[in-house]
Short mmCIF file of C-alpha atoms and ligand atoms in Angstrom, two decimals:
data_model
loop_
_atom_site.label_atom_id
_atom_site.label_comp_id
_atom_site.label_asym_id
_atom_site.label_seq_id
_atom_site.Cartn_x
_atom_site.Cartn_y
_atom_site.Cartn_z
CA MET A 220 104.08 23.52 46.99
CA GLU A 221 102.29 23.87 44.56
CA THR A 222 98.77 25.29 45.43
CA ILE A 223 95.53 24.95 43.88
CA PHE A 224 95.87 28.06 42.32
CA ASP A 225 99.26 27.12 40.57
CA ARG A 226 97.24 24.97 39.18
CA ALA A 227 93.89 26.44 38.04
CA ASN A 228 96.84 29.05 36.10
CA ALA A 229 98.32 26.40 34.08
CA LEU A 230 94.74 25.72 33.04
CA GLN A 231 95.07 29.82 31.98
CA GLU A 232 94.99 29.22 28.29
CA GLN A 233 93.13 26.21 28.46
CA LEU A 234 90.25 28.57 29.98
CA ILE A 235 90.72 30.84 27.42
CA ALA A 236 89.83 28.86 24.62
CA TRP A 237 87.41 27.43 25.69
CA ARG A 238 86.07 30.80 26.94
CA ARG A 239 86.58 32.46 23.78
CA GLU A 240 84.68 29.13 21.61
CA PHE A 241 81.92 29.03 23.56
CA HIS A 242 82.09 32.68 23.28
CA MET A 243 81.90 32.61 19.55
CA HIS A 244 79.06 30.05 18.98
CA PRO A 245 76.16 31.85 21.73
CA GLU A 246 73.61 30.32 21.71
CA LEU A 247 69.92 31.58 22.91
CA GLY A 248 68.21 29.73 26.63
CA PHE A 249 67.01 25.64 25.65
CA ASP A 250 68.42 26.50 22.47
CA GLU A 251 72.34 25.37 23.75
CA ILE A 252 73.12 22.28 21.77
CA ARG A 253 76.74 22.58 20.23
CA THR A 254 77.55 24.06 24.03
CA SER A 255 76.04 21.35 26.07
CA ALA A 256 77.99 18.90 23.34
CA ARG A 257 80.72 20.58 23.89
CA VAL A 258 80.29 20.55 27.28
CA SER A 259 79.83 17.00 28.20
CA GLU A 260 82.97 15.88 25.59
CA VAL A 261 84.79 17.24 27.88
CA LEU A 262 82.70 16.32 30.94
CA ARG A 263 83.72 12.51 29.94
CA SER A 264 87.20 13.04 28.64
CA LEU A 265 87.92 13.22 31.61
CA GLY A 266 86.51 11.05 33.21
CA TYR A 267 83.17 11.97 34.67
CA ARG A 268 79.36 10.63 34.15
CA VAL A 269 77.72 12.92 31.93
CA GLN A 270 74.11 13.14 32.20
CA MET A 271 72.88 14.97 28.84
CA ALA A 272 69.54 16.44 28.34
CA VAL A 273 68.83 17.71 32.25
CA GLY A 274 66.42 20.47 32.19
CA ARG A 275 66.21 19.96 28.28
CA THR A 276 70.02 21.04 26.99
CA GLY A 277 71.39 20.95 30.57
CA VAL A 278 74.30 18.31 30.93
CA VAL A 279 75.21 17.24 34.14
CA GLY A 280 78.38 15.81 35.08
CA GLU A 281 79.49 13.45 38.27
CA ARG A 282 82.63 12.39 40.30
CA GLY A 283 82.87 10.86 43.44
CA GLU A 284 80.50 8.21 45.61
CA GLY A 285 78.59 8.29 48.10
CA LYS A 286 78.38 11.61 50.73
CA PRO A 287 78.83 13.92 51.18
CA LEU A 288 77.25 15.29 47.48
CA ILE A 289 78.62 19.04 46.58
CA ALA A 290 77.17 20.35 43.97
CA LEU A 291 78.33 23.48 41.46
CA ARG A 292 76.64 25.32 38.76
CA PHE A 293 77.91 27.18 35.77
CA ASP A 294 75.33 28.79 33.54
CA MET A 295 75.38 29.03 29.25
CA ASP A 296 72.81 30.62 27.93
CA ALA A 297 73.96 33.87 25.61
CA LEU A 298 71.35 36.93 24.69
CA PRO A 299 69.72 38.38 21.86
CA ILE A 300 71.77 40.89 21.14
CA GLN A 301 74.12 42.15 18.13
CA GLU A 302 77.91 42.30 19.63
CA GLU A 303 79.63 45.21 18.75
CA ASN A 304 82.91 45.11 20.14
CA ASP A 305 85.64 44.24 17.15
CA VAL A 306 87.98 41.19 18.65
CA PRO A 307 88.25 37.98 16.88
CA TYR A 308 87.08 36.10 19.18
CA ALA A 309 83.39 37.75 18.69
CA SER A 310 79.67 36.30 18.19
CA GLN A 311 80.02 34.57 15.14
CA ILE A 312 75.73 34.33 15.76
CA GLU A 313 73.48 36.89 14.40
CA GLY A 314 71.74 38.62 16.64
CA VAL A 315 73.66 36.42 19.91
CA MET A 316 75.90 37.08 21.99
CA HIS A 317 77.55 36.48 25.27
CA ALA A 318 76.30 39.32 27.07
CA CYS A 319 76.18 37.92 30.69
CA GLY A 320 79.32 36.03 31.40
CA HIS A 321 78.22 32.86 30.93
CA ASP A 322 80.59 31.77 28.44
CA ALA A 323 83.08 32.82 30.82
CA HIS A 324 81.18 30.59 33.30
CA THR A 325 81.18 27.67 31.55
CA ALA A 326 84.54 27.52 30.67
CA VAL A 327 85.32 28.16 34.65
CA GLY A 328 82.85 25.07 34.74
CA LEU A 329 85.46 22.69 32.48
CA GLY A 330 88.10 24.41 34.36
CA VAL A 331 86.18 23.00 37.96
CA ALA A 332 85.94 19.51 36.77
CA THR A 333 90.08 19.71 35.04
CA LEU A 334 91.03 20.16 38.64
CA LEU A 335 88.50 18.08 40.54
CA ALA A 336 89.66 15.53 37.65
CA LYS A 337 92.85 14.31 39.37
CA GLU A 338 91.48 15.33 43.49
CA PRO A 339 90.98 12.18 45.76
CA PHE A 340 88.37 13.01 47.59
CA ALA A 341 85.22 11.52 49.79
CA GLY A 342 81.16 12.42 48.62
CA THR A 343 80.21 13.28 45.19
CA ILE A 344 80.65 16.62 42.77
CA ARG A 345 77.76 17.53 40.90
CA LEU A 346 78.78 19.49 38.32
CA ILE A 347 75.48 21.53 36.50
CA PHE A 348 75.63 23.03 33.15
CA GLN A 349 72.42 24.95 33.77
CA PRO A 350 70.83 25.94 29.86
CA SER A 351 68.52 29.08 30.60
CA GLU A 352 69.18 30.87 32.92
CA GLU A 353 68.09 35.18 30.92
CA GLY A 354 64.95 33.24 30.15
CA GLU A 355 61.68 30.74 30.56
CA ASP A 356 59.96 28.48 28.23
CA GLU A 357 56.77 29.14 26.66
CA GLU A 358 55.92 27.09 29.48
CA GLY A 359 56.90 29.89 31.43
CA PHE A 360 59.94 28.18 33.64
CA SER A 361 64.18 28.64 33.07
CA GLY A 362 66.92 26.35 33.67
CA ALA A 363 67.40 26.17 37.17
CA TYR A 364 63.65 24.94 36.99
CA ARG A 365 63.77 22.56 34.23
CA MET A 366 66.95 21.38 36.18
CA MET A 367 65.68 20.44 38.95
CA GLN A 368 61.92 19.61 37.95
CA ASP A 369 65.00 16.03 36.55
CA GLY A 370 65.94 16.45 39.94
CA VAL A 371 69.45 17.41 39.20
CA MET A 372 69.21 19.06 43.36
CA ASN A 373 68.41 15.25 44.37
CA ASP A 374 70.91 14.49 47.71
CA VAL A 375 72.35 17.66 46.71
CA GLU A 376 74.24 18.94 50.84
CA GLY A 377 74.98 22.44 49.16
CA VAL A 378 75.35 24.35 46.09
CA LEU A 379 77.92 27.24 44.85
CA ALA A 380 78.26 29.58 42.34
CA LEU A 381 79.30 32.80 40.74
CA HIS A 382 78.64 35.42 38.32
CA VAL A 383 81.36 37.81 36.79
CA ASP A 384 81.37 40.71 37.66
CA PRO A 385 82.39 44.53 36.20
CA ASP A 386 82.39 46.59 39.21
CA PHE A 387 84.86 44.43 40.62
CA ALA A 388 88.64 44.33 39.67
CA VAL A 389 90.48 40.69 38.57
CA GLY A 390 91.47 39.74 41.73
CA ASP A 391 88.46 40.45 43.87
CA ILE A 392 85.86 38.65 44.35
CA ALA A 393 82.49 39.86 46.25
CA VAL A 394 80.17 37.67 48.75
CA GLU A 395 77.99 38.30 51.49
CA GLU A 396 74.92 36.54 53.63
CA GLY A 397 71.22 37.36 53.20
CA PRO A 398 69.58 38.00 50.45
CA VAL A 399 71.36 39.34 47.00
CA SER A 400 69.68 39.54 43.58
CA ALA A 401 65.66 39.79 44.55
CA GLY A 402 62.69 37.76 43.27
CA VAL A 403 61.14 38.57 40.12
CA ASP A 404 56.77 37.76 39.24
CA THR A 405 55.38 39.46 35.54
CA PHE A 406 51.74 40.35 35.52
CA TYR A 407 49.48 40.62 33.17
CA ALA A 408 46.59 42.95 32.66
CA ARG A 409 43.97 43.45 30.25
CA ILE A 410 42.01 47.21 31.34
CA ILE A 411 38.40 46.76 30.13
CA GLY A 412 36.33 49.69 29.12
CA ARG A 413 33.48 50.05 25.86
CA GLY A 414 35.37 51.68 23.09
CA GLY A 415 32.88 53.73 20.23
CA HIS A 416 33.47 57.49 18.81
CA ALA A 417 36.60 59.19 19.87
CA ALA A 418 34.77 62.48 19.47
CA ARG A 419 31.92 61.43 22.42
CA PRO A 420 33.90 59.47 24.83
CA GLN A 421 30.57 60.87 26.98
CA ASP A 422 29.08 56.91 25.69
CA VAL A 423 31.81 55.52 25.80
CA VAL A 424 34.19 54.19 28.93
CA ASP A 425 37.42 55.18 27.72
CA PRO A 426 40.81 52.34 29.15
CA ILE A 427 42.99 55.07 27.90
CA HIS A 428 41.51 57.19 30.86
CA LEU A 429 41.34 54.27 33.41
CA ALA A 430 44.99 53.12 32.05
CA GLY A 431 46.28 56.66 33.08
CA HIS A 432 44.47 56.51 36.86
CA VAL A 433 45.68 52.79 37.23
CA ILE A 434 49.74 53.33 36.56
CA LEU A 435 49.64 56.46 39.18
CA ALA A 436 47.81 53.99 41.79
CA ILE A 437 50.63 51.34 40.79
CA ASN A 438 53.21 53.63 40.84
CA ALA A 439 52.38 54.84 44.40
CA ILE A 440 52.24 51.12 46.14
CA VAL A 441 56.39 50.84 46.38
CA SER A 442 56.12 55.25 47.39
CA ARG A 443 52.71 55.15 49.68
CA ARG A 444 51.58 51.57 50.40
CA LEU A 445 55.53 49.67 51.70
CA ASP A 446 57.66 50.22 54.60
CA PRO A 447 60.91 52.33 53.47
CA PHE A 448 63.38 49.70 54.32
CA THR A 449 61.80 46.40 52.11
CA PRO A 450 63.14 47.21 49.02
CA ALA A 451 61.14 46.84 45.90
CA VAL A 452 60.40 47.57 42.42
CA ILE A 453 57.54 47.52 40.06
CA SER A 454 57.88 48.68 37.02
CA LEU A 455 55.31 48.46 33.50
CA GLY A 456 56.99 46.84 30.06
CA SER A 457 54.63 47.22 27.91
CA ILE A 458 50.95 49.12 27.76
CA GLN A 459 48.97 48.19 24.18
CA GLY A 460 45.98 50.17 23.49
CA GLY A 461 44.60 51.62 20.01
CA LYS A 462 45.17 52.13 16.99
CA LYS A 463 43.07 55.00 15.22
CA ASP A 464 43.17 58.82 16.43
CA ASN A 465 39.01 58.59 16.65
CA VAL A 466 38.72 55.32 17.29
CA ILE A 467 38.94 55.01 21.61
CA PRO A 468 39.76 51.61 22.07
CA GLY A 469 37.43 48.80 24.25
CA GLU A 470 40.78 47.64 26.51
CA VAL A 471 44.10 48.47 27.49
CA GLU A 472 46.75 45.53 27.73
CA PHE A 473 49.70 45.84 30.17
CA ILE A 474 52.23 43.95 30.70
CA GLY A 475 55.02 44.82 33.90
CA THR A 476 57.65 43.22 36.23
CA ILE A 477 57.88 43.50 40.46
CA ARG A 478 60.74 42.63 41.93
CA PHE A 479 61.69 42.30 45.62
CA MET A 480 63.87 41.12 48.43
CA ASP A 481 61.21 39.38 50.73
CA PRO A 482 58.37 36.68 50.22
CA ILE A 483 56.16 39.22 52.86
CA VAL A 484 56.38 41.52 50.42
CA GLU A 485 55.49 39.64 47.03
CA GLU A 486 52.38 38.73 49.10
CA LYS A 487 51.81 42.48 49.74
CA ILE A 488 52.34 44.14 45.85
CA HIS A 489 49.97 41.04 44.84
CA ALA A 490 47.19 42.58 46.90
CA GLU A 491 48.71 46.17 46.12
CA LEU A 492 48.17 45.42 42.16
CA GLU A 493 44.72 44.34 42.66
CA LYS A 494 43.68 47.73 44.42
CA ALA A 495 45.35 49.86 41.57
CA PHE A 496 43.85 48.19 38.70
CA SER A 497 40.21 48.36 40.11
CA VAL A 498 40.23 51.79 40.16
CA ALA A 499 39.52 51.08 37.01
CA ARG A 500 36.18 49.31 38.01
CA ALA A 501 35.10 52.55 40.14
CA LEU A 502 35.74 54.81 37.39
CA GLY A 503 33.14 52.20 35.20
CA GLY A 504 35.44 50.37 33.54
CA ASP A 505 36.29 46.63 34.32
CA TYR A 506 39.86 44.52 34.63
CA SER A 507 41.38 41.20 34.94
CA LEU A 508 45.46 40.99 36.46
CA LYS A 509 46.88 37.63 36.35
CA ILE A 510 50.35 37.47 37.73
CA VAL A 511 52.83 34.94 36.93
CA LYS A 512 55.23 34.53 39.56
CA GLY A 513 58.67 34.07 38.57
CA CYS A 514 62.31 32.70 40.88
CA PRO A 515 62.70 34.09 44.68
CA SER A 516 65.43 35.51 45.46
CA ILE A 517 68.91 34.35 46.37
CA HIS A 518 69.23 33.77 50.19
CA ASN A 519 72.93 33.33 50.15
CA ASP A 520 73.47 30.33 52.86
CA GLY A 521 75.75 32.47 56.38
CA ARG A 522 77.81 28.86 56.36
CA MET A 523 78.87 29.03 53.10
CA VAL A 524 79.59 32.44 52.74
CA ARG A 525 81.81 31.62 56.03
CA LEU A 526 83.15 29.21 53.93
CA LEU A 527 83.81 31.14 50.97
CA ARG A 528 85.37 34.10 52.61
CA GLU A 529 87.33 31.73 54.60
CA VAL A 530 88.68 30.51 50.84
CA GLY A 531 89.50 33.88 49.52
CA VAL A 532 91.68 35.11 52.16
CA ASP A 533 93.90 32.20 52.00
CA LEU A 534 93.71 32.83 47.98
CA LEU A 535 92.87 36.16 46.96
CA GLY A 536 94.20 37.44 50.77
CA GLU A 537 91.87 39.64 52.84
CA ASP A 538 91.66 42.79 50.44
CA HIS A 539 90.33 40.94 48.02
CA LEU A 540 87.46 40.62 49.44
CA GLN A 541 84.41 42.89 49.00
CA GLN A 542 81.08 43.37 49.50
CA PRO A 543 78.64 43.45 46.46
CA GLU A 544 76.27 46.41 46.06
CA ALA A 545 72.56 45.36 46.64
CA ASP A 546 70.94 45.25 43.44
CA MET A 547 67.48 44.10 41.79
CA GLY A 548 68.27 41.66 39.49
CA ALA A 549 67.38 37.87 39.58
CA GLU A 550 69.08 34.99 38.96
CA ASP A 551 67.13 31.66 38.91
CA PHE A 552 69.87 30.00 41.44
CA ALA A 553 67.56 31.09 43.25
CA PHE A 554 65.59 28.10 42.34
CA PHE A 555 69.09 25.83 43.77
CA CYS A 556 68.96 28.66 47.22
CA ALA A 557 65.55 27.97 47.73
CA VAL A 558 66.26 24.04 48.60
CA VAL A 559 69.16 23.09 49.82
CA PRO A 560 72.06 25.77 51.41
CA GLY A 561 74.08 27.70 49.43
CA ALA A 562 75.80 31.11 47.97
CA MET A 563 76.85 33.22 44.95
CA PHE A 564 79.66 34.59 44.86
CA ARG A 565 80.92 38.18 42.84
CA LEU A 566 84.36 37.55 40.56
CA GLY A 567 85.42 40.43 40.34
CA CYS A 568 86.41 40.97 36.16
CA ASP A 569 86.46 44.32 35.01
CA ILE A 570 89.51 45.94 32.22
CA GLU A 571 91.05 48.13 33.81
CA GLY A 572 90.02 51.38 32.56
CA ASP A 573 87.10 50.59 30.39
CA LYS A 574 84.46 49.47 32.07
CA ARG A 575 81.77 46.70 30.27
CA GLU A 576 78.16 46.68 31.80
CA VAL A 577 76.61 43.53 31.17
CA HIS A 578 74.02 42.70 28.91
CA ASN A 579 75.21 45.50 26.90
CA PRO A 580 75.66 45.03 23.02
CA ARG A 581 79.90 46.00 24.20
CA PHE A 582 80.49 43.74 27.15
CA ASP A 583 83.66 41.70 27.58
CA LEU A 584 85.64 40.31 30.28
CA ASP A 585 89.24 40.13 31.60
CA GLU A 586 89.77 37.07 30.98
CA ARG A 587 92.49 36.84 33.93
CA CYS A 588 89.75 36.53 36.16
CA LEU A 589 89.21 33.00 34.62
CA PRO A 590 91.31 31.10 37.26
CA VAL A 591 90.71 32.90 40.46
CA GLY A 592 86.59 31.81 39.66
CA VAL A 593 88.30 27.92 39.36
CA ALA A 594 90.65 28.41 41.99
CA MET A 595 87.78 29.38 44.63
CA LEU A 596 85.15 26.90 43.78
CA ALA A 597 87.66 23.81 43.42
CA GLU A 598 89.33 24.70 46.89
CA ALA A 599 85.51 26.16 48.14
CA ALA A 600 84.15 22.46 46.79
CA CYS A 601 87.09 20.07 47.78
CA ARG A 602 86.67 21.61 51.59
CA LEU A 603 83.09 20.79 51.73
CA LEU A 604 83.29 17.66 50.48
CA LYS A 605 86.12 16.81 53.20
CA ARG A 606 84.05 18.81 56.46
CA GLY A 607 80.68 18.85 54.99
CA ILE A 608 77.98 21.81 55.26
ZN1 ZN B 11 72.29 38.46 32.56
ZN1 ZN B 12 74.20 36.24 34.17
#
């Protein structure tokens, strides 16, 4: 009997064609005009009800009726990276590249749509093609959040997603219960002194000097103030202050990121950052600190993970189920998982003997991973539709 894997494999050529088409025409977050038009065209041709401009440039395709309502999410955006690969399907857009594999995710989404278009099922399948996973718009919101504002999670009972991962071989998947990506917040701070002539430091309050003490205090938060068993990162990505050798500036600006798995740790870091910056006050200066909340940590739901494992064993075999390594990267799929039971699994995509890292100008993947992703998600969705969460 023909399995779902056979049917996914039969789509191989089409999947590669889609993936390469998206790869050649990458678009940055909230600029996925061509991509979303192409996605909706395919979904319509397959008989899906299609809604465009959800969360600005997102697309939602739906099939079926009533409960259960199961959603699958695929992100579509590229990165501001100049591709260095010399392949026939290399990016045709200067300075923009699919270096995180979202071209593959979108192709997998269309593959899943193709298989589920022929499948009889009870309930509703909602395919979410999401814009801007990699970045926020001018108001600080990424694609998943924007789509949620437009109601994409309404009535959803469970949501699944995948991400390609060069740490694993093609044919392998990795999935784990609990926190699998970090939460992230951004902080913007100013250390305020009083500028003047660099030859007379006694007459000024030097914000660069104050910044040195603040940096030490910030870097001691994780090592001295947090429980060593709770993962956290605080990194300064930008420090700006002064322009000239003989002028002490009035201010120094900081921009940094914080990463955490646990909201209690997040709160503690916020409080500790206030204390670290207040060192500037103790030394005669002042500060302002603004922390902008980003996305939370993805907590993979236990039931969804058990289902993915079960499907993985049935389709790929027990030997092909791996443990993902803990990572402090962030993924805005977390917004969906915060409101409904959800899980994301890693899809092995390694080019054997030629490992390519994501977010690198030479990133590429072994396209044989595409039907694996299609089969996994299509089968998982069918089982969820059949028996609920
Ligand atoms: Zn990425
Ligand atoms: Zn990504």
